[in-house]
Coordinates of C-alpha atoms in Angstrom, one line a residue:
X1 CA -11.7 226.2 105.1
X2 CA -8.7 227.1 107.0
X3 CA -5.7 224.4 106.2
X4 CA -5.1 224.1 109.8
X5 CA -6.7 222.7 112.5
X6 CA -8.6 225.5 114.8
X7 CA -10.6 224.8 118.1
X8 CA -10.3 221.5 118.4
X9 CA -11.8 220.4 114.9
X10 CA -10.8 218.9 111.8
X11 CA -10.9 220.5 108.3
X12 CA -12.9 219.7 105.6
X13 CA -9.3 218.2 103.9
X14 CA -8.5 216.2 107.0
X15 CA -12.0 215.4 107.4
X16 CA -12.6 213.5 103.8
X17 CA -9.1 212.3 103.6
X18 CA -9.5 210.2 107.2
X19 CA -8.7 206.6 107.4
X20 CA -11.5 204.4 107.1
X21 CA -11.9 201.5 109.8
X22 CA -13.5 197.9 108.5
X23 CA -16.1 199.2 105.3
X24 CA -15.7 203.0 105.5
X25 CA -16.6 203.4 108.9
X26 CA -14.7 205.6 111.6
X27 CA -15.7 205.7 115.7
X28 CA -16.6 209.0 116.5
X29 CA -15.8 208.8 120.0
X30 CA -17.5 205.7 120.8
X31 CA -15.7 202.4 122.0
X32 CA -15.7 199.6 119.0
X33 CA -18.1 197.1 120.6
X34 CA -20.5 200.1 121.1
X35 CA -20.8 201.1 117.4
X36 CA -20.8 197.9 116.0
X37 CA -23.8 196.6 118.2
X38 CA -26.5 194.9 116.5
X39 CA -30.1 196.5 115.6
X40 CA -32.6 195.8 118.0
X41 CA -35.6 193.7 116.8
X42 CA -38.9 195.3 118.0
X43 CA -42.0 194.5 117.0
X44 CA -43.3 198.0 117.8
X45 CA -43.0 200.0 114.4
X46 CA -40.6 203.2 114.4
X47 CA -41.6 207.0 114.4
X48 CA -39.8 208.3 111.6
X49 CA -38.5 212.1 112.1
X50 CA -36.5 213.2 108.5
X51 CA -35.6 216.9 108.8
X52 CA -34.7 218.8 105.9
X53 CA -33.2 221.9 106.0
X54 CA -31.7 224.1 102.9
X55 CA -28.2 224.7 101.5
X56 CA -26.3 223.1 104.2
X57 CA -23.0 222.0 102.9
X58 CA -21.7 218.5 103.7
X59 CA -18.6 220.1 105.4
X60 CA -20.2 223.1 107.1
X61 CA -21.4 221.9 110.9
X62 CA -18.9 221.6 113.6
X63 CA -18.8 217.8 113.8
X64 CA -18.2 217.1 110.1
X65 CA -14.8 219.4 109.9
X66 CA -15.8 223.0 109.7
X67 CA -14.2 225.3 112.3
X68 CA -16.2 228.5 112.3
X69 CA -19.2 226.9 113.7
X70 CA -20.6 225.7 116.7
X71 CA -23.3 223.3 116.3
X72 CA -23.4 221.5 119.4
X73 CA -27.6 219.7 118.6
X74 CA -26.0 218.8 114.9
X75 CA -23.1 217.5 116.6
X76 CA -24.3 215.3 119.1
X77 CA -26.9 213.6 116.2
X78 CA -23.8 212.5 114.5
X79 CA -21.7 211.4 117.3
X80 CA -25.8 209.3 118.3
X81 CA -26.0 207.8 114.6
X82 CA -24.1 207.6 111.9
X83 CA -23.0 209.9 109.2
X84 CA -22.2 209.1 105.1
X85 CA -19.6 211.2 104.5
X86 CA -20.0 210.5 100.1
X87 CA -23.4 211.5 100.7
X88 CA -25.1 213.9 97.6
X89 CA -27.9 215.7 96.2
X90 CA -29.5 214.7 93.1
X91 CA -29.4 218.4 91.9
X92 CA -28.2 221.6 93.3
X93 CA -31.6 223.3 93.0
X94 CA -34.2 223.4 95.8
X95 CA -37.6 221.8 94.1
X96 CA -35.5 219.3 91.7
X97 CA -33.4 218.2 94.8
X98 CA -36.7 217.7 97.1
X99 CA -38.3 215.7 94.7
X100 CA -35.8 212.8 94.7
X101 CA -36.1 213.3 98.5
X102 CA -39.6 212.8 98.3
X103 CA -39.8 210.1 95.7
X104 CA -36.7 208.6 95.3
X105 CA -36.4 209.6 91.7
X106 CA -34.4 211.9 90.0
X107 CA -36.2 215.1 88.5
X108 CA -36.7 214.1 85.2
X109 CA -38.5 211.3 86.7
X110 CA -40.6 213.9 88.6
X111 CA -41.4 216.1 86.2
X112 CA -39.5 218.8 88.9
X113 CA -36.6 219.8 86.2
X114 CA -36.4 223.2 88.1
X115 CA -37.7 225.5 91.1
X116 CA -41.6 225.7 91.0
X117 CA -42.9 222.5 89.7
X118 CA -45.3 220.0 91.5
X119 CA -44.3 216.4 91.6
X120 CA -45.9 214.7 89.1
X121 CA -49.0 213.1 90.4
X122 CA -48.0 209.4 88.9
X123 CA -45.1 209.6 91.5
X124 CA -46.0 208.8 95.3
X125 CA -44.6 210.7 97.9
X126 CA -43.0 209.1 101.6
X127 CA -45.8 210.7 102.9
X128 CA -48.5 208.4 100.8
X129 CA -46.2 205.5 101.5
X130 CA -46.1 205.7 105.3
X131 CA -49.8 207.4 105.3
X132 CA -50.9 204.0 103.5
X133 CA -49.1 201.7 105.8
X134 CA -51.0 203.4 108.9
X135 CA -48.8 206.4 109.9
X136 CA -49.8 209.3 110.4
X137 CA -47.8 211.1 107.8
X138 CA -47.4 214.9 108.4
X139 CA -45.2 217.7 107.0
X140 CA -44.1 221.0 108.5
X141 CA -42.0 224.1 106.9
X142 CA -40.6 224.3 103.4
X143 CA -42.1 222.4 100.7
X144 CA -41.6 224.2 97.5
X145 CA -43.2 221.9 95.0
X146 CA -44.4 224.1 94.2
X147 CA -46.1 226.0 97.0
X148 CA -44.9 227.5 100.8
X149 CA -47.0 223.9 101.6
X150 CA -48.1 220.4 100.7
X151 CA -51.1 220.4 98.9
X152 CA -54.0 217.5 99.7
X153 CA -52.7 215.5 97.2
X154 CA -49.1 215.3 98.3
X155 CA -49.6 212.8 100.6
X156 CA -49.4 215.3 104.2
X157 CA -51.3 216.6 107.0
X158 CA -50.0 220.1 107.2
X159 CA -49.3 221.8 110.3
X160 CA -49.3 225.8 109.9
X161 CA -45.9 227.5 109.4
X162 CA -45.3 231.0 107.6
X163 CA -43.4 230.7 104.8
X164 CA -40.6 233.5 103.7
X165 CA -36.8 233.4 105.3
X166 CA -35.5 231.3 107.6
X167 CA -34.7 233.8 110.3
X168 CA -38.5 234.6 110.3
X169 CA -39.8 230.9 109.9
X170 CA -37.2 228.6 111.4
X171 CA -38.4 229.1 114.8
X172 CA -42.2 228.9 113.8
X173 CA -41.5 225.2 112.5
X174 CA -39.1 224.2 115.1
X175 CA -41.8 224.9 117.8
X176 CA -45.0 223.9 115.9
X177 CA -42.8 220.5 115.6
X178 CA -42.2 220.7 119.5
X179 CA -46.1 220.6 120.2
X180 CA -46.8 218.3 117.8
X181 CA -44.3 215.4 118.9
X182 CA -45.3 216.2 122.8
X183 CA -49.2 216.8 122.0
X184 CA -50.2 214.2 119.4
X185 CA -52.3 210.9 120.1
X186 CA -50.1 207.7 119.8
X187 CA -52.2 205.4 118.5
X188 CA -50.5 205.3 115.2
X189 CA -46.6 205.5 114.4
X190 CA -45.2 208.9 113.3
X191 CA -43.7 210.3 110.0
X192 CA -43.2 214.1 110.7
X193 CA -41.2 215.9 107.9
X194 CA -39.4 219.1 109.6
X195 CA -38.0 221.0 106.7
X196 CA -36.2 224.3 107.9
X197 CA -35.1 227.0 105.3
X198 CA -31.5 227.8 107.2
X199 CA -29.0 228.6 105.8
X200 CA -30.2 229.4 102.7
X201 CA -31.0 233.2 103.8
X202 CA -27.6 233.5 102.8
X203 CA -29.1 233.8 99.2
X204 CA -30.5 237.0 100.2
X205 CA -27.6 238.2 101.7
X206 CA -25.8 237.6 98.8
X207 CA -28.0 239.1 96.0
X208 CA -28.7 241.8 97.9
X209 CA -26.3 242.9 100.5
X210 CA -23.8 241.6 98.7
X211 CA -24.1 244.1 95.8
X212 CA -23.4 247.1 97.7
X213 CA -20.7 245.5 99.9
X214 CA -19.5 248.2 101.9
X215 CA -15.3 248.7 101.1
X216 CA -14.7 248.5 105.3
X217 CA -15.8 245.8 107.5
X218 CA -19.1 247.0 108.7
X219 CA -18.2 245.3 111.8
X220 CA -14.3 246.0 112.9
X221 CA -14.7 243.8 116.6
X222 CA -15.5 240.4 114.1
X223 CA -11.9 240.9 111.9
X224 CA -10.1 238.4 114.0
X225 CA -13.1 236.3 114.1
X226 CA -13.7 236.0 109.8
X227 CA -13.0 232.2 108.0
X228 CA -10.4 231.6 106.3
X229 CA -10.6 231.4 102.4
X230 CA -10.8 228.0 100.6
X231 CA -8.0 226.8 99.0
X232 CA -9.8 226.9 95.5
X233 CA -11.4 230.5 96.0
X234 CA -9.6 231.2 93.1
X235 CA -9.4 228.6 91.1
X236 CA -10.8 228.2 87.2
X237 CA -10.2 225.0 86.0
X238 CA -12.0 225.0 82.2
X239 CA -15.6 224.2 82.9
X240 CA -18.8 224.3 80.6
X241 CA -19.9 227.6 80.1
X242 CA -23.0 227.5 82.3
X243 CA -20.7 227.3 85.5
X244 CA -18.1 230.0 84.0
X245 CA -21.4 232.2 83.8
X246 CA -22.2 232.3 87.9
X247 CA -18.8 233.3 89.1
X248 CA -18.9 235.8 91.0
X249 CA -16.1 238.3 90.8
X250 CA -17.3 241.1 92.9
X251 CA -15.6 240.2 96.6
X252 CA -12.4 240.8 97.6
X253 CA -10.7 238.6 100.0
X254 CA -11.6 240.0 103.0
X255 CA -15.6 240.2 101.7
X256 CA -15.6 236.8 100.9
X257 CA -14.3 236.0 104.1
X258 CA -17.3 238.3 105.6
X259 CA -19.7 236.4 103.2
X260 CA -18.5 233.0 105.6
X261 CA -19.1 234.5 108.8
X262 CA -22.6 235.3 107.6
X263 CA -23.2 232.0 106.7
X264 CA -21.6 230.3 109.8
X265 CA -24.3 232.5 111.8
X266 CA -26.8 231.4 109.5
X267 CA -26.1 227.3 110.5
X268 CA -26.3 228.1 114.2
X269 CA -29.6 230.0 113.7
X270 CA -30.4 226.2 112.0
X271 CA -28.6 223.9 114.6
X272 CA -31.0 225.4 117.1
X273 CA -34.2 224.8 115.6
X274 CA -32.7 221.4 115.0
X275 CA -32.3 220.8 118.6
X276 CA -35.5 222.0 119.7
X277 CA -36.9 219.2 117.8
X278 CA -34.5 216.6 119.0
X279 CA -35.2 217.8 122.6
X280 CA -39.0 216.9 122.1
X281 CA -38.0 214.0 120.8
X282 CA -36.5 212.9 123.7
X283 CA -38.8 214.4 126.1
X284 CA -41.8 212.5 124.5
X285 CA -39.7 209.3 125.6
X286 CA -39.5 207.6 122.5
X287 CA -36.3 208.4 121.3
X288 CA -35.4 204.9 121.0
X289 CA -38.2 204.4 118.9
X290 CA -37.6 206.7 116.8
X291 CA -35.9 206.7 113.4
X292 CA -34.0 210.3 112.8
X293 CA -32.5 211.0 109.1
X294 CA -31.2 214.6 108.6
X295 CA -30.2 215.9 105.5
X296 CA -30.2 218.4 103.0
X297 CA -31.5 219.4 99.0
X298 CA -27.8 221.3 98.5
X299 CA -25.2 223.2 99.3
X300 CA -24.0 226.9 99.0
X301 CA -20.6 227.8 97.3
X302 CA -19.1 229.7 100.4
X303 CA -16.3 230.9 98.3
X304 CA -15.3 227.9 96.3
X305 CA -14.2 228.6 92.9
X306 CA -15.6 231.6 93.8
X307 CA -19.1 230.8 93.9
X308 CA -21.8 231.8 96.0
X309 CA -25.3 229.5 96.5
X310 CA -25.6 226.6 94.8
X311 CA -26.4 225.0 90.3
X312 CA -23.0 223.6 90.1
X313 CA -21.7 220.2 90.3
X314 CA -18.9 221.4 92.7
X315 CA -18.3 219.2 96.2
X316 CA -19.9 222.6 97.7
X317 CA -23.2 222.6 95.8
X318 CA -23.9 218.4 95.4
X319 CA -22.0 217.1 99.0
X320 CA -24.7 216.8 101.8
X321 CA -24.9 215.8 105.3
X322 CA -26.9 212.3 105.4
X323 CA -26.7 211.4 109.2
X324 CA -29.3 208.6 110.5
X325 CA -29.7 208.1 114.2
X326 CA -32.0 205.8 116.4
X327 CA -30.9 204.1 119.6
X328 CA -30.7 200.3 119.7
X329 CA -31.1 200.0 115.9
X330 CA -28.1 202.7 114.3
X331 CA -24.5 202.2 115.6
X332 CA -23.9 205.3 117.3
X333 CA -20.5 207.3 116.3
X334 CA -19.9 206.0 113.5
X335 CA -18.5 207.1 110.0
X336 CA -19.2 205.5 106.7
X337 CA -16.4 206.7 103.9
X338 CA -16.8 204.0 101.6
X339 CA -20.6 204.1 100.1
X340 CA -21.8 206.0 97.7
X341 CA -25.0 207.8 98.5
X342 CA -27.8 209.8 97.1
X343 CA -30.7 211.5 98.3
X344 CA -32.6 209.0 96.1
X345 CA -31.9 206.8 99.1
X346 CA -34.3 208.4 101.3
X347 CA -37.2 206.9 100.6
X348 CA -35.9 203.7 100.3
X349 CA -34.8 203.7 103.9
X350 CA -37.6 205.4 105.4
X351 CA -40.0 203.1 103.8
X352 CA -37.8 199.8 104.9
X353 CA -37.6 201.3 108.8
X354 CA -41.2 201.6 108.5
X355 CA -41.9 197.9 107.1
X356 CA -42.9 199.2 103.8
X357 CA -42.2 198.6 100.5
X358 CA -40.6 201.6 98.0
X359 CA -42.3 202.8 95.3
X360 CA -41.8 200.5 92.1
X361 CA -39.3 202.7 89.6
X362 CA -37.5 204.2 92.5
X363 CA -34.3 205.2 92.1
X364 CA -32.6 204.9 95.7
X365 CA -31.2 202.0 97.8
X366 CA -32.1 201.6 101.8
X367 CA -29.0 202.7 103.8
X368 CA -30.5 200.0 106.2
X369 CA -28.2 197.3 105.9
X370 CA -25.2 199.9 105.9
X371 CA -26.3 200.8 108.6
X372 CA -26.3 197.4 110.7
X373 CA -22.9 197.2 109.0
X374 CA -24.5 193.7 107.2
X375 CA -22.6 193.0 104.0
X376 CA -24.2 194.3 101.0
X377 CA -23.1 194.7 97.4
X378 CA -23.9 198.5 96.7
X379 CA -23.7 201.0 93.7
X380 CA -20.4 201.7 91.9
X381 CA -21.5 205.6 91.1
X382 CA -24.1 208.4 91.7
X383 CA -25.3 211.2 89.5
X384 CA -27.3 214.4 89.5
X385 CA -28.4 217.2 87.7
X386 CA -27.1 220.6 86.6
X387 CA -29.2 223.1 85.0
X388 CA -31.7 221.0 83.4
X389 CA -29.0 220.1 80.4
X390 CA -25.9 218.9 83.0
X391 CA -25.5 215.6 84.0
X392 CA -22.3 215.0 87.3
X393 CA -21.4 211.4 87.9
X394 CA -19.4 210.1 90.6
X395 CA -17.6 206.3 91.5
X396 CA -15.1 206.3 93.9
X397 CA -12.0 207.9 93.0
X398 CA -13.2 210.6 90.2
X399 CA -16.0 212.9 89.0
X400 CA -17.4 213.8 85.7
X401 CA -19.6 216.6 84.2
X402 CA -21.1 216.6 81.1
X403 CA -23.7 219.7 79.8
X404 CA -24.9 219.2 76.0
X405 CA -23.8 220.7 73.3
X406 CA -20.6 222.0 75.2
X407 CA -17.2 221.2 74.2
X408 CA -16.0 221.4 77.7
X409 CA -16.3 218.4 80.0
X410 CA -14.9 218.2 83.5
X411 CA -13.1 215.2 84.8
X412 CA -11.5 215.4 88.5
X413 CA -9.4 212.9 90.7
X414 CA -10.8 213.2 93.8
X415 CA -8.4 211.2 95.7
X416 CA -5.5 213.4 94.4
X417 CA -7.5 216.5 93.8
X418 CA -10.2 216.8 96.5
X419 CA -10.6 220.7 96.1
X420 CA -11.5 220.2 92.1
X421 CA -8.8 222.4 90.7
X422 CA -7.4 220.7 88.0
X423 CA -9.5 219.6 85.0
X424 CA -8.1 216.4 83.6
X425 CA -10.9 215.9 80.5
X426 CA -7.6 216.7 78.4
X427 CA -5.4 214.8 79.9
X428 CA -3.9 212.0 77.6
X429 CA -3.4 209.9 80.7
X430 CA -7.2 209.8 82.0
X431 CA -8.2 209.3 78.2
X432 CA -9.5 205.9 79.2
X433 CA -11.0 207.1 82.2
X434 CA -12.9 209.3 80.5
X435 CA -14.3 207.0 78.2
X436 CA -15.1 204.7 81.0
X437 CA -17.1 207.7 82.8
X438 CA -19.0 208.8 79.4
X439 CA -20.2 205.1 79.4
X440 CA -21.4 205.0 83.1
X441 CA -23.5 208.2 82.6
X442 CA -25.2 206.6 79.5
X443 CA -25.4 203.8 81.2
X444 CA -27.6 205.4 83.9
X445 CA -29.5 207.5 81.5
X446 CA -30.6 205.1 80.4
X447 CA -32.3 203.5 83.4
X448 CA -34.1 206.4 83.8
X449 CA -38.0 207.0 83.3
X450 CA -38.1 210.5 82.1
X451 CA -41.7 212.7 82.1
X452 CA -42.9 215.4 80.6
X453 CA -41.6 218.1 82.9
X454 CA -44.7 219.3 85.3
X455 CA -45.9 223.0 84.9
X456 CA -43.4 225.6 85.9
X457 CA -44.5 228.8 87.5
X458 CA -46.2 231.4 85.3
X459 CA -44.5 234.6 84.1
X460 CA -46.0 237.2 85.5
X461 CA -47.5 240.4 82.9
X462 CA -44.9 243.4 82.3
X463 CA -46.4 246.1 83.6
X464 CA -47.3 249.0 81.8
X465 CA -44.6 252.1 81.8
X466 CA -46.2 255.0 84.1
X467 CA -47.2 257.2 80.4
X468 CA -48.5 253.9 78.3
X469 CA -52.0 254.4 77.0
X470 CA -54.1 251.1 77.9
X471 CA -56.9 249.7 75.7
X472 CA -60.5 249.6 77.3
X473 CA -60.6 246.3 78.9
X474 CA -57.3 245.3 78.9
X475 CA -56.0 244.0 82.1
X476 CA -52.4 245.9 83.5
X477 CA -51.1 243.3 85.6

């Protein structure tokens, strides 16, 4: 991000590094009194919207510090609820990622240790927890656990959306959600799961375009208009050899630059969908009786340590947006940069909103009382998971990443160093820090109810060279 400020927003630097008011929290624009109202009892249970969308970055909407973007729908939920600013993902891998989401596990809870497994059937889903409690629970968009959709068993009614790329599906889901919320019978309370694939077309564009990058800007009229680069889009600090592996060393500075603007376009294409959903929210009149939490599996690299998508324990990759918004109920414009939160949390809160309890063996902590600012003792750290073997643990002031049977370990101030560049596992001064660190992750390992991973998806047959001779019988493909 640039290292100024530009149009009227904050960077990602001055974002993080602003002054907390009372526990973590900051007005956005609201008056005191306003944000610290109390929640409104009602005996009437809430409709629950959570949208999902995919590789969002923490940073990367207009309202949370990013410049090159204008996101007005993302940016009025956040100054209408409240946003966790230490907010991240359990793993920086689509399925794993949604499965905490979904649970309130992490994956080797699930059995969902990588892209293409189904949750293991001995862990119930939000949508069995609401369903039971009388909602009508029902799921549009991405799933991919492992299918395009929810099966039966998964605990959704499923309203038809084509799967593929989120320029061709986004706006399917966005307006299937809009009839839904203005069409449906309201005899029952509401959990309606809008998961949106934006931005993580930028995938594509990546592995794709991005291999035959043209040398010239295949647009000249954009050159004023490209991102600056991160401060760490060159920076190596010594790291485990499974993230030295995905650096990608084929952009110069002005593609990487062009590889931003793409993705910027790609989070409007999003915040619009968003809205449309929001908007029917309103229009239905029950916007104050409705409980919205937005959020996302991961992040994309956008250039950091030069690194594109996501499987890294980097602030790009595990940082999320977690922004909860219901009028009456959820201070409005507020900030919370003190807690530490996971998407384990999710169902947690969705399941206290809706009067329910959470799944026994969950994980996650409701973000309810943080959010009616109530005092509450909460976690010292969170943690996710890296390639099936990495473990990242965070607490307040530092991070550490541990893969086995690598001598490399990573150890970061984040207070000091909030761009990760300097690797302080070696550092005779953090020795005891470290040691403190290894001993939390254990610590949490141990807590953990690990399952057999659930199947992965087949290998498909090599096909048969154009002049190979087959055997009678024998199938090709």
């Amino acid at each position: 991000m640039p290292s100024n400020q530009t149009n009227g927003h904050t960077n990602r630097r001055q974002f993080l590094q602003a002054g907390a008011v009372g526990a973590g929290a900051t007005l956005l624009g609201r008056d005191v009194a306003a944000a610290q109202a109390p929640a409104l009892s009602k005996s009437k249970r809430p409709n629950v919207l959570m949208v999902i969308c995919d590789q969002l970055g923490l940073d990367a909407i207009g309202a949370h510090g990013c410049p090159d973007v204008h996101t007005p729908n993302l940016d009025r939920l956040v100054r209408r609820g409240t946003t966790f600013t230490e907010s991240h993902s359990t793993s920086p891998v689509c399925s794993p990622a949604r499965s905490s989401l979904m649970t309130g596990r992490m994956p080797v809870e699930t059995g969902v240790i990588s892209n293409g497994r189904p949750i293991h059937p001995s862990c119930p889903t939000i949508g069995h927890r609401l369903a039971d409690a009388g909602y009508a629970s029902v799921y549009c968009g991405k799933w991919h656990l492992p299918g395009a959709v929810p099966r039966p068993q998964d605990g959704f009614r499923v309203l038809p959306a084509r799967g593929g790329q989120g320029d061709l599906d986004d706006t399917v889901v966005s307006h299937t959600c809009e009839a839904y919320l203005k069409g449906r019978s309201r005899d029952k309370p509401y959990l309606l799961v809008a998961s949106f694939l934006q931005p993580h077309d930028i995938c594509f564009w990546g592995n794709h375009v991005g291999n035959r990058m043209p040398d010239k800007l295949a647009f000249e009229q954009i050159r004023d208009r490209l991102p600056e680069l991160p401060p760490n889009n060159k920076s190596r600090p010594p790291a485990p050899k499974k993230l030295d592996a995905i650096v990608c060393d084929r952009f110069n500075d002005e593609q990487w630059r062009y590889y931003l603007y793409i993705y910027a376009r790609m989070v409007e294409m999003l915040d619009a969908d968003v809205g449309r959903v929001l908007r029917a929210v309103e229009q239905t009149g029950e916007a104050d009786n409705t409980v919205i939490l937005f959020t996302s599996d991961h992040g994309d690299g956008r250039g950091r340590h030069s690194h594109v998508s996501k499987w890294y324990p980097y602030e790009e990759s595990v940082k999320v947006p977690m922004i909860v918004s219901c009028p009456g109920r959820i201070a409005e414009g507020r900030r919370d940069d003190a807690h530490l939160i996971s998407g384990l949390d999710v169902m947690s809160t969705l399941c206290d909103y809706a009067g329910v309890d959470p799944p026994e063996h969950g994980q996650g902590r409701s973000l309810r009382p943080l959010l009616q600012q109530k005092p509450v003792e909460w976690r010292e750290y969170v943690s996710s998971e890296h390639h099936i073997v990495g473990r990242m643990l965070r607490t307040a002031q530092y991070k550490y990443v541990y893969y086995e049977d690598d001598p490399v370990e990573q150890l970061f101030d984040m207070k000091a160093d909030p761009w990760e560049m300097k690797n302080l596992y070696r550092d005779a001064k953090h020795a005891g820090v470290l040691a403190d660190h290894r001993k939390l992750l254990a610590e949490f390992q141990s807590r953990l109810r690990p399952i057999e991973p659930t199947p992965g998806p087949a290998k498909p047959r090599p096909k048969p060279r154009p002049n190979q001779q087959q055997r009678p019988g024998r199938r090709t493909s």
